[in-house]
Coordinates of C-alpha atoms and ligand atoms in Angstrom, one line a residue:
M1 CA -8.2 -23.9 -1.2
G2 CA -8.3 -22.4 2.3
K3 CA -9.1 -19.8 4.9
A4 CA -8.0 -16.2 5.4
L5 CA -8.3 -14.0 8.5
I6 CA -8.7 -10.4 7.4
I7 CA -7.9 -7.8 10.1
G8 CA -9.3 -4.3 9.7
C9 CA -12.6 -3.3 8.0
G10 CA -11.9 0.1 6.4
G11 CA -11.6 1.2 2.8
V12 CA -8.8 -1.2 1.7
A13 CA -10.2 -4.2 3.7
S14 CA -13.6 -3.8 2.0
V15 CA -12.0 -4.3 -1.5
V16 CA -9.9 -7.2 -0.2
I17 CA -13.1 -8.8 1.1
H18 CA -15.1 -8.3 -2.1
K19 CA -12.2 -9.7 -4.1
C20 CA -11.8 -12.8 -1.9
C21 CA -15.5 -13.5 -2.3
Q22 CA -15.1 -13.2 -6.1
N23 CA -12.2 -15.7 -5.8
S24 CA -14.1 -18.3 -3.8
E25 CA -12.1 -21.2 -5.2
V26 CA -9.1 -20.0 -3.3
F27 CA -10.9 -18.2 -0.4
E28 CA -13.4 -20.8 0.7
E29 CA -13.7 -19.2 4.1
I30 CA -12.9 -15.8 5.5
C31 CA -13.2 -14.2 8.9
I32 CA -13.4 -10.4 9.0
A33 CA -12.1 -9.1 12.4
S34 CA -11.9 -5.4 13.3
R35 CA -12.2 -2.9 16.1
T36 CA -15.8 -1.9 15.1
K37 CA -17.6 -5.2 14.6
E38 CA -20.7 -3.5 13.1
K39 CA -18.7 -2.6 10.0
C40 CA -17.7 -6.3 9.6
D41 CA -21.3 -7.5 10.1
N42 CA -22.5 -4.9 7.5
L43 CA -20.1 -6.2 4.9
K44 CA -21.0 -9.8 5.7
K45 CA -24.7 -9.0 5.2
K46 CA -23.9 -7.5 1.8
L47 CA -21.7 -10.4 0.6
D48 CA -23.4 -13.4 2.2
G49 CA -25.0 -15.9 -0.2
G50 CA -21.9 -16.4 -2.4
K51 CA -19.6 -19.4 -2.2
T52 CA -17.2 -17.9 0.3
K53 CA -18.3 -18.6 3.9
I54 CA -18.0 -15.4 6.0
S55 CA -17.7 -15.0 9.7
T56 CA -16.9 -11.8 11.8
A57 CA -15.2 -11.0 15.1
K58 CA -14.5 -8.0 17.3
L59 CA -10.8 -7.6 17.7
D60 CA -8.4 -5.1 19.2
A61 CA -5.3 -5.9 17.1
N62 CA -3.1 -4.0 19.6
K63 CA -3.5 -7.0 21.9
V64 CA -1.4 -10.0 20.9
E65 CA -3.2 -12.4 23.2
D66 CA -6.6 -11.5 21.6
I67 CA -5.2 -12.1 18.1
I68 CA -3.7 -15.4 19.1
A69 CA -7.0 -16.5 20.6
L70 CA -8.8 -15.6 17.3
I71 CA -6.3 -17.4 15.1
Q72 CA -6.4 -20.5 17.3
N73 CA -10.2 -20.5 17.1
F74 CA -10.5 -19.8 13.3
Q75 CA -7.3 -21.7 12.2
P76 CA -6.6 -19.5 9.0
D77 CA -4.0 -20.4 6.4
I78 CA -3.0 -16.7 6.3
V79 CA -3.6 -13.5 8.1
I80 CA -4.2 -10.5 5.9
N81 CA -3.4 -7.3 7.8
V82 CA -5.3 -4.4 6.4
A83 CA -5.7 -2.5 9.7
L84 CA -3.3 0.3 10.4
P85 CA 0.5 0.3 10.3
Y86 CA 0.5 0.6 14.1
Q87 CA -0.7 -3.0 14.4
D88 CA 1.9 -4.7 12.2
L89 CA 4.1 -6.0 15.0
T90 CA 1.4 -7.3 17.3
I91 CA -0.1 -9.2 14.4
M92 CA 3.3 -10.6 13.4
D93 CA 3.9 -11.7 17.0
A94 CA 0.5 -13.5 17.0
C95 CA 1.4 -15.2 13.6
L96 CA 4.7 -16.4 15.1
A97 CA 3.0 -17.8 18.2
T98 CA 0.5 -19.7 16.0
K99 CA 2.8 -20.5 13.0
T100 CA 0.5 -18.7 10.6
D101 CA 1.6 -16.9 7.4
Y102 CA 1.3 -13.1 7.4
M103 CA 0.9 -10.3 4.9
D104 CA 0.3 -6.5 5.0
T105 CA 0.1 -3.4 2.8
A106 CA 2.1 -0.8 4.8
N107 CA 5.2 -1.0 7.0
Y108 CA 5.2 -0.6 10.7
E109 CA 5.0 2.9 12.1
P110 CA 5.0 3.7 15.9
E111 CA 2.0 5.7 16.8
D112 CA 3.9 8.4 18.6
T113 CA 6.6 9.1 15.9
A114 CA 5.9 9.9 12.3
K115 CA 8.6 7.6 11.0
F116 CA 8.1 4.5 8.9
E117 CA 10.8 2.1 7.8
Y118 CA 11.2 -1.7 7.4
S119 CA 13.8 -2.2 10.1
W120 CA 11.3 -3.3 12.8
Q121 CA 9.7 -5.9 10.6
W122 CA 13.0 -7.1 8.9
A123 CA 14.1 -7.8 12.5
Y124 CA 11.6 -10.8 12.5
R125 CA 13.4 -12.6 9.6
D126 CA 15.2 -15.3 11.7
R127 CA 12.1 -16.0 13.8
F128 CA 9.8 -16.4 10.8
E129 CA 12.4 -18.6 9.0
K130 CA 12.8 -20.8 12.1
A131 CA 9.0 -21.1 12.5
G132 CA 8.7 -22.1 8.8
I133 CA 6.2 -19.3 8.0
T134 CA 6.1 -16.5 5.4
A135 CA 5.7 -12.8 6.1
L136 CA 5.1 -10.8 2.9
L137 CA 5.5 -7.0 3.5
G138 CA 3.9 -4.1 1.8
C139 CA 1.7 -5.7 -0.8
G140 CA -0.7 -3.0 -1.9
F141 CA 0.0 -0.9 -5.0
D142 CA 2.8 1.3 -3.8
P143 CA 4.4 -0.4 -2.1
G144 CA 3.4 -3.7 -3.6
V145 CA 2.8 -3.7 -7.4
T146 CA 5.6 -1.2 -7.8
G147 CA 7.9 -4.0 -6.4
V148 CA 6.3 -6.6 -8.7
F149 CA 6.8 -4.2 -11.7
S150 CA 10.5 -3.8 -10.7
A151 CA 11.1 -7.5 -10.5
Y152 CA 9.3 -8.1 -13.8
A153 CA 11.4 -5.4 -15.5
M154 CA 14.5 -6.9 -14.1
K155 CA 13.5 -10.5 -15.1
H156 CA 12.4 -9.7 -18.7
H157 CA 13.7 -6.4 -19.9
F158 CA 17.1 -5.5 -18.3
D159 CA 20.5 -6.8 -17.5
E160 CA 20.9 -3.8 -15.1
I161 CA 18.4 -1.2 -13.9
H162 CA 20.1 2.1 -13.0
Y163 CA 17.2 4.5 -12.4
I164 CA 13.6 4.0 -11.2
D165 CA 11.0 6.7 -11.0
I166 CA 7.8 5.6 -9.3
L167 CA 4.9 7.9 -10.4
D168 CA 1.6 7.9 -8.5
C169 CA -1.1 10.0 -10.1
N170 CA -4.6 10.4 -8.8
G171 CA -6.6 12.3 -11.4
G172 CA -9.8 11.7 -9.4
D173 CA -12.1 14.5 -8.1
H174 CA -14.4 13.9 -5.1
G175 CA -15.8 17.4 -5.1
Y176 CA -14.7 18.2 -1.5
P177 CA -12.3 21.1 -1.0
F178 CA -10.2 18.8 1.2
A179 CA -10.3 15.1 1.9
T180 CA -7.8 12.2 1.8
N181 CA -8.2 9.1 -0.3
F182 CA -7.1 6.7 2.4
N183 CA -6.8 6.9 6.2
P184 CA -6.3 10.7 6.8
E185 CA -3.9 10.3 9.7
I186 CA -1.6 8.0 7.8
N187 CA -1.9 10.1 4.6
I188 CA -1.1 13.4 6.3
R189 CA 1.8 12.0 8.3
E190 CA 3.2 10.7 5.0
V191 CA 2.9 13.9 2.9
S192 CA 3.9 16.4 5.7
A193 CA 7.2 14.6 6.3
K194 CA 10.5 15.5 4.7
G195 CA 11.0 14.1 1.2
S196 CA 13.9 11.8 0.3
Y197 CA 15.3 9.7 -2.5
W198 CA 17.9 7.0 -2.8
E199 CA 21.0 7.8 -4.8
D200 CA 24.4 6.1 -5.0
G201 CA 23.8 4.0 -1.9
K202 CA 22.5 6.7 0.4
W203 CA 19.4 8.8 1.2
V204 CA 19.2 12.4 0.0
E205 CA 16.8 14.4 2.1
T206 CA 14.6 17.3 0.9
E207 CA 12.2 19.7 2.5
P208 CA 8.5 18.6 2.3
M209 CA 7.2 19.1 -1.2
E210 CA 10.5 20.8 -2.2
I211 CA 10.9 19.0 -5.6
K212 CA 8.0 19.5 -8.0
R213 CA 7.7 18.3 -11.6
S214 CA 5.0 18.3 -14.3
Y215 CA 4.2 15.0 -16.1
Y216 CA 1.7 14.0 -18.8
F217 CA -0.1 10.8 -17.6
D218 CA -1.8 8.5 -20.0
G219 CA -5.5 8.4 -19.3
V220 CA -5.4 11.5 -17.0
G221 CA -3.4 14.3 -18.6
E222 CA -0.8 16.8 -17.4
K223 CA -0.4 16.9 -13.6
E224 CA 1.9 18.5 -11.0
M225 CA 3.7 15.9 -8.9
Y226 CA 6.0 16.2 -5.8
L227 CA 8.9 14.1 -4.6
L228 CA 8.0 12.2 -1.4
H229 CA 9.8 9.6 0.8
H230 CA 8.1 6.3 0.3
E231 CA 8.6 2.9 1.8
E232 CA 9.5 0.8 -1.3
L233 CA 12.5 3.0 -1.9
E234 CA 14.1 1.3 1.0
S235 CA 13.6 -2.3 -0.1
L236 CA 14.1 -1.7 -3.8
G237 CA 17.4 0.2 -3.0
M238 CA 18.6 -3.1 -1.5
N239 CA 17.0 -5.7 -3.8
I240 CA 17.5 -4.2 -7.3
K241 CA 21.2 -4.8 -8.0
G242 CA 23.2 -2.0 -9.7
I243 CA 20.5 0.7 -8.9
K244 CA 21.9 4.2 -8.9
R245 CA 18.8 6.2 -8.0
I246 CA 15.1 5.7 -7.1
R247 CA 12.6 8.5 -6.6
F248 CA 8.9 8.5 -5.8
F249 CA 6.5 11.2 -7.0
M250 CA 2.9 11.7 -6.1
T251 CA 0.4 14.2 -7.7
F252 CA -1.5 16.7 -5.6
G253 CA -4.0 19.4 -6.6
Q254 CA -3.6 23.0 -5.5
S255 CA -6.6 22.9 -3.3
Y256 CA -5.3 19.9 -1.3
L257 CA -1.9 21.6 -0.9
T258 CA -3.3 25.0 0.2
H259 CA -5.6 23.3 2.8
L260 CA -2.7 21.2 4.1
K261 CA -0.4 24.1 4.5
C262 CA -3.1 26.1 6.4
L263 CA -3.8 23.1 8.6
E264 CA -0.1 22.7 9.3
N265 CA 0.4 26.4 10.0
V266 CA -2.4 26.3 12.7
G267 CA -1.0 23.1 14.3
M268 CA -3.8 20.7 13.2
T269 CA -1.5 18.1 11.7
S270 CA 0.6 17.7 14.8
I271 CA 0.8 14.3 16.5
E272 CA 2.0 15.8 19.8
P273 CA -0.9 15.4 22.3
I274 CA -2.3 18.7 23.7
E275 CA -4.6 19.4 26.7
F276 CA -8.1 20.4 25.7
E277 CA -10.9 20.9 28.2
G278 CA -9.2 18.6 30.7
K279 CA -8.5 15.9 28.2
Q280 CA -5.4 14.9 26.2
I281 CA -6.1 15.0 22.4
V282 CA -3.9 14.5 19.4
P283 CA -4.7 17.3 16.9
L284 CA -4.2 15.1 13.8
Q285 CA -6.6 12.5 15.3
F286 CA -9.2 15.2 15.9
L287 CA -8.7 16.4 12.3
K288 CA -9.3 12.8 11.1
A289 CA -12.6 12.8 13.0
V290 CA -13.9 16.0 11.2
L291 CA -12.7 15.0 7.7
P292 CA -14.9 12.9 5.3
D293 CA -14.4 9.2 5.9
P294 CA -12.3 7.9 2.8
A295 CA -14.8 5.0 2.5
S296 CA -17.5 7.6 1.8
L297 CA -15.7 9.2 -1.2
G298 CA -16.4 6.3 -3.6
S299 CA -19.8 7.3 -4.7
R300 CA -18.6 10.9 -5.5
T301 CA -15.2 10.3 -7.1
K302 CA -14.8 10.7 -10.9
G303 CA -11.7 10.3 -13.0
K304 CA -8.7 7.9 -13.0
T305 CA -5.6 6.9 -11.3
N306 CA -2.3 6.1 -13.1
I307 CA 0.4 4.5 -11.1
G308 CA 3.6 2.9 -12.4
C309 CA 7.4 2.8 -12.7
I310 CA 9.8 4.2 -15.3
F311 CA 12.9 2.1 -15.6
Q312 CA 16.2 3.1 -17.2
G313 CA 19.1 0.7 -17.6
I314 CA 21.0 -1.6 -19.9
K315 CA 20.0 -4.6 -22.0
D316 CA 22.5 -6.5 -24.2
G317 CA 24.9 -3.6 -23.9
K318 CA 22.5 -1.0 -25.0
E319 CA 20.6 1.8 -23.0
K320 CA 16.9 1.0 -22.6
T321 CA 13.9 2.7 -21.0
Y322 CA 10.7 1.0 -20.1
Y323 CA 7.5 2.3 -18.4
L324 CA 5.0 -0.1 -16.7
Y325 CA 1.8 1.3 -15.3
N326 CA -1.9 0.7 -14.5
I327 CA -4.8 3.1 -15.2
C328 CA -7.8 2.6 -12.9
D329 CA -11.2 4.3 -13.1
H330 CA -12.8 5.5 -9.9
E331 CA -16.3 5.1 -11.1
E332 CA -15.7 1.6 -12.5
C333 CA -14.3 0.5 -9.1
Y334 CA -17.3 1.9 -7.4
K335 CA -19.7 0.1 -9.7
E336 CA -17.8 -3.2 -9.0
V337 CA -17.1 -3.2 -5.3
G338 CA -18.5 0.1 -3.9
S339 CA -15.0 1.7 -3.4
Q340 CA -12.9 4.4 -5.1
A341 CA -9.7 3.5 -7.0
V342 CA -7.2 4.3 -4.3
S343 CA -8.7 1.5 -2.1
Y344 CA -9.2 -0.7 -5.1
T345 CA -5.6 -0.5 -6.3
T346 CA -4.5 -1.4 -2.8
G347 CA -7.0 -4.2 -2.1
V348 CA -6.7 -6.1 -5.3
P349 CA -2.9 -6.7 -4.9
A350 CA -3.4 -7.7 -1.3
M351 CA -5.9 -10.4 -2.3
I352 CA -3.5 -11.6 -5.1
A353 CA -0.6 -11.8 -2.7
A354 CA -2.6 -13.8 -0.2
M355 CA -3.7 -16.2 -3.0
L356 CA 0.0 -16.7 -4.1
V357 CA 1.1 -17.4 -0.5
M358 CA -1.8 -19.8 0.1
S359 CA -1.1 -21.6 -3.2
G360 CA 2.5 -22.1 -2.3
K361 CA 3.8 -20.0 -5.3
W362 CA 5.0 -17.2 -3.0
K363 CA 5.6 -19.3 0.2
R364 CA 9.1 -19.2 1.6
P365 CA 10.0 -19.2 5.3
G366 CA 11.2 -15.7 6.4
V367 CA 10.2 -12.1 6.0
Y368 CA 10.2 -10.8 2.4
N369 CA 9.3 -7.8 0.2
V370 CA 7.4 -8.5 -2.9
E371 CA 10.2 -7.9 -5.4
E372 CA 12.0 -11.0 -3.9
F373 CA 9.5 -13.4 -5.5
D374 CA 8.8 -14.4 -9.1
P375 CA 6.7 -11.6 -10.6
D376 CA 5.1 -13.6 -13.4
P377 CA 2.1 -15.2 -11.6
F378 CA 1.4 -11.8 -10.0
M379 CA 1.5 -10.0 -13.3
E380 CA -0.9 -12.5 -14.8
A381 CA -3.2 -12.2 -11.8
L382 CA -3.3 -8.4 -12.1
N383 CA -4.7 -8.7 -15.6
R384 CA -7.3 -11.2 -14.4
W385 CA -8.4 -9.5 -11.2
G386 CA -9.0 -5.9 -12.4
L387 CA -5.7 -4.1 -12.6
P388 CA -4.4 -4.7 -16.2
W389 CA -1.1 -3.1 -16.9
K390 CA 0.3 -1.3 -19.9
E391 CA 3.8 -0.9 -21.1
N392 CA 5.6 1.9 -23.1
F393 CA 9.1 1.4 -24.5
H394 CA 9.6 5.1 -25.2
P395 CA 8.2 7.0 -22.2
I396 CA 8.8 10.7 -21.5
L397 CA 11.4 10.8 -18.7
V398 CA 11.1 12.8 -15.5
P399 CA 13.8 15.6 -15.5
Ligands
NDP401 P1 -9.0 2.8 7.2 O1 -8.8 3.8 8.3 O2 -10.1 3.0 6.3 O3 -9.2 1.3 7.9 C1 -8.4 0.8 8.9 C2 -9.2 -0.3 9.6 O4 -8.4 -0.8 10.7 C3 -10.5 0.2 10.3 O5 -11.5 -0.7 10.0 C4 -10.2 0.3 11.7 O6 -11.2 0.1 12.6 C5 -9.2 -0.9 11.8 N1 -8.4 -0.8 13.0 C6 -7.7 0.3 13.5 N2 -7.1 0.0 14.6 C7 -7.4 -1.3 14.9 C8 -7.1 -2.1 16.0 N3 -6.4 -1.7 17.1 N4 -7.7 -3.4 16.0 C9 -8.4 -3.8 15.0 N5 -8.8 -3.0 14.0 C10 -8.3 -1.8 13.9 O7 -7.6 2.6 6.5 P2 -7.4 2.1 4.9 O8 -8.3 1.0 4.7 O9 -7.4 3.3 4.1 O10 -5.9 1.6 5.0 C11 -5.6 0.3 5.5 C12 -4.1 0.0 5.4 O11 -3.7 0.1 4.0 C13 -3.2 1.1 6.1 O12 -2.2 0.4 6.7 C14 -2.7 2.0 4.9 O13 -1.5 2.6 5.3 C15 -2.5 0.9 3.9 N6 -2.5 1.5 2.5 C16 -1.5 1.0 1.6 C17 -1.5 1.4 0.3 C18 -0.5 0.8 -0.6 O14 -0.6 1.1 -1.8 N7 0.4 0.0 -0.2 C19 -2.3 2.5 -0.2 C20 -3.4 2.9 0.8 C21 -3.4 2.4 2.1 P3 -12.4 1.2 12.8 O15 -13.3 0.8 11.7 O16 -12.9 0.9 14.2 O17 -11.8 2.5 12.7

């Protein structure tokens, strides 16, 4: 069908690239472009020989002109941004300049402020619409599949959804006392921030990790989970009509939390630059350099993830509850694509989204979140491409 330019070559990108190569009818040609070209070349070496033609390029995605030049040279149908949230706007600018469709898995975050929200990217709506191109925002698992699940529940199971609880459980064990499952800098910025949830049309803020619940997860067992702010709360709060409350919970083990607290207490999670031996360094970036690379966790991680949404609302005048979720096995992912389940559950939806935009099913000029499109082809593709979903009509509710 066409060509995709994939920007970034880390944990998530590696899964996207493997999945594009499995889906060579759609992805006839891909170019892998990232800051460290060696990583792109290594993946190309591993995957060359299949039907998808692979090329690589060195790219600094902070430089709009460089991205434009690469797009003009490669002429992709879509740019899949799986670099870091800091690069979202430069890549969107380059897509506008070249009239190329765009998608990503995380919303823009300025490097010097730990604050993420959609406003910066939603501000591109008119320009994308006028240019006749699509930007699809936040299409990993959460955000991403959680939005697809919400649209599916709305379309097939409810007249009104009043409550959504998004539960993200990682029951995996990598054997290290402390490591993060995706980019450590982004992960620690997310979990050390204040929590919040959306209720009756406004944000309710909590202290970091203030709200804790226990939940029994299918395939994993009983886990402690904590309320976090998360980006899809913002778009679902707007796009799901009649919604009264949306919360997001993520599980954390005690060892992770104890280490994080200690690192916070000594200042290692700060993003304020400090002077060290005559050089400016950001403590969190230094911490990232000494922590295990998330890409290296795959071979050691055992156990499963379980991510999904519990919906409560009304159907045909009666109260109804509905739980949609996916269980993913770390070791199975590693066998298939050489990555652990956190990268896998993000990379597979990114490939599916790119496929739907390229095929025209999810193509609409403007800037959109996933729940604004028809969920059915996406739900079908999840079953086909490695993330089958389960449903429960009588789930245990979160107090
Ligand atoms: P990694 O740190 O493993 O990979 C990031 C990649 O981007 C690296 O290859 C890095 O290059 C490259 N990169 C960084 N800066 C630049 C730049 N200026 N120009 C070009 N390339 C650059 O991160 P992950 O793969 O774990 O995460 C990727 C994205 O996925 C993030 O935005 C993350 O927030 C998001 N994510 C979304 C989830 C979801 O469910 N929606 C879940 C998990 C992650 P180098 O190799 O040189 O460091």
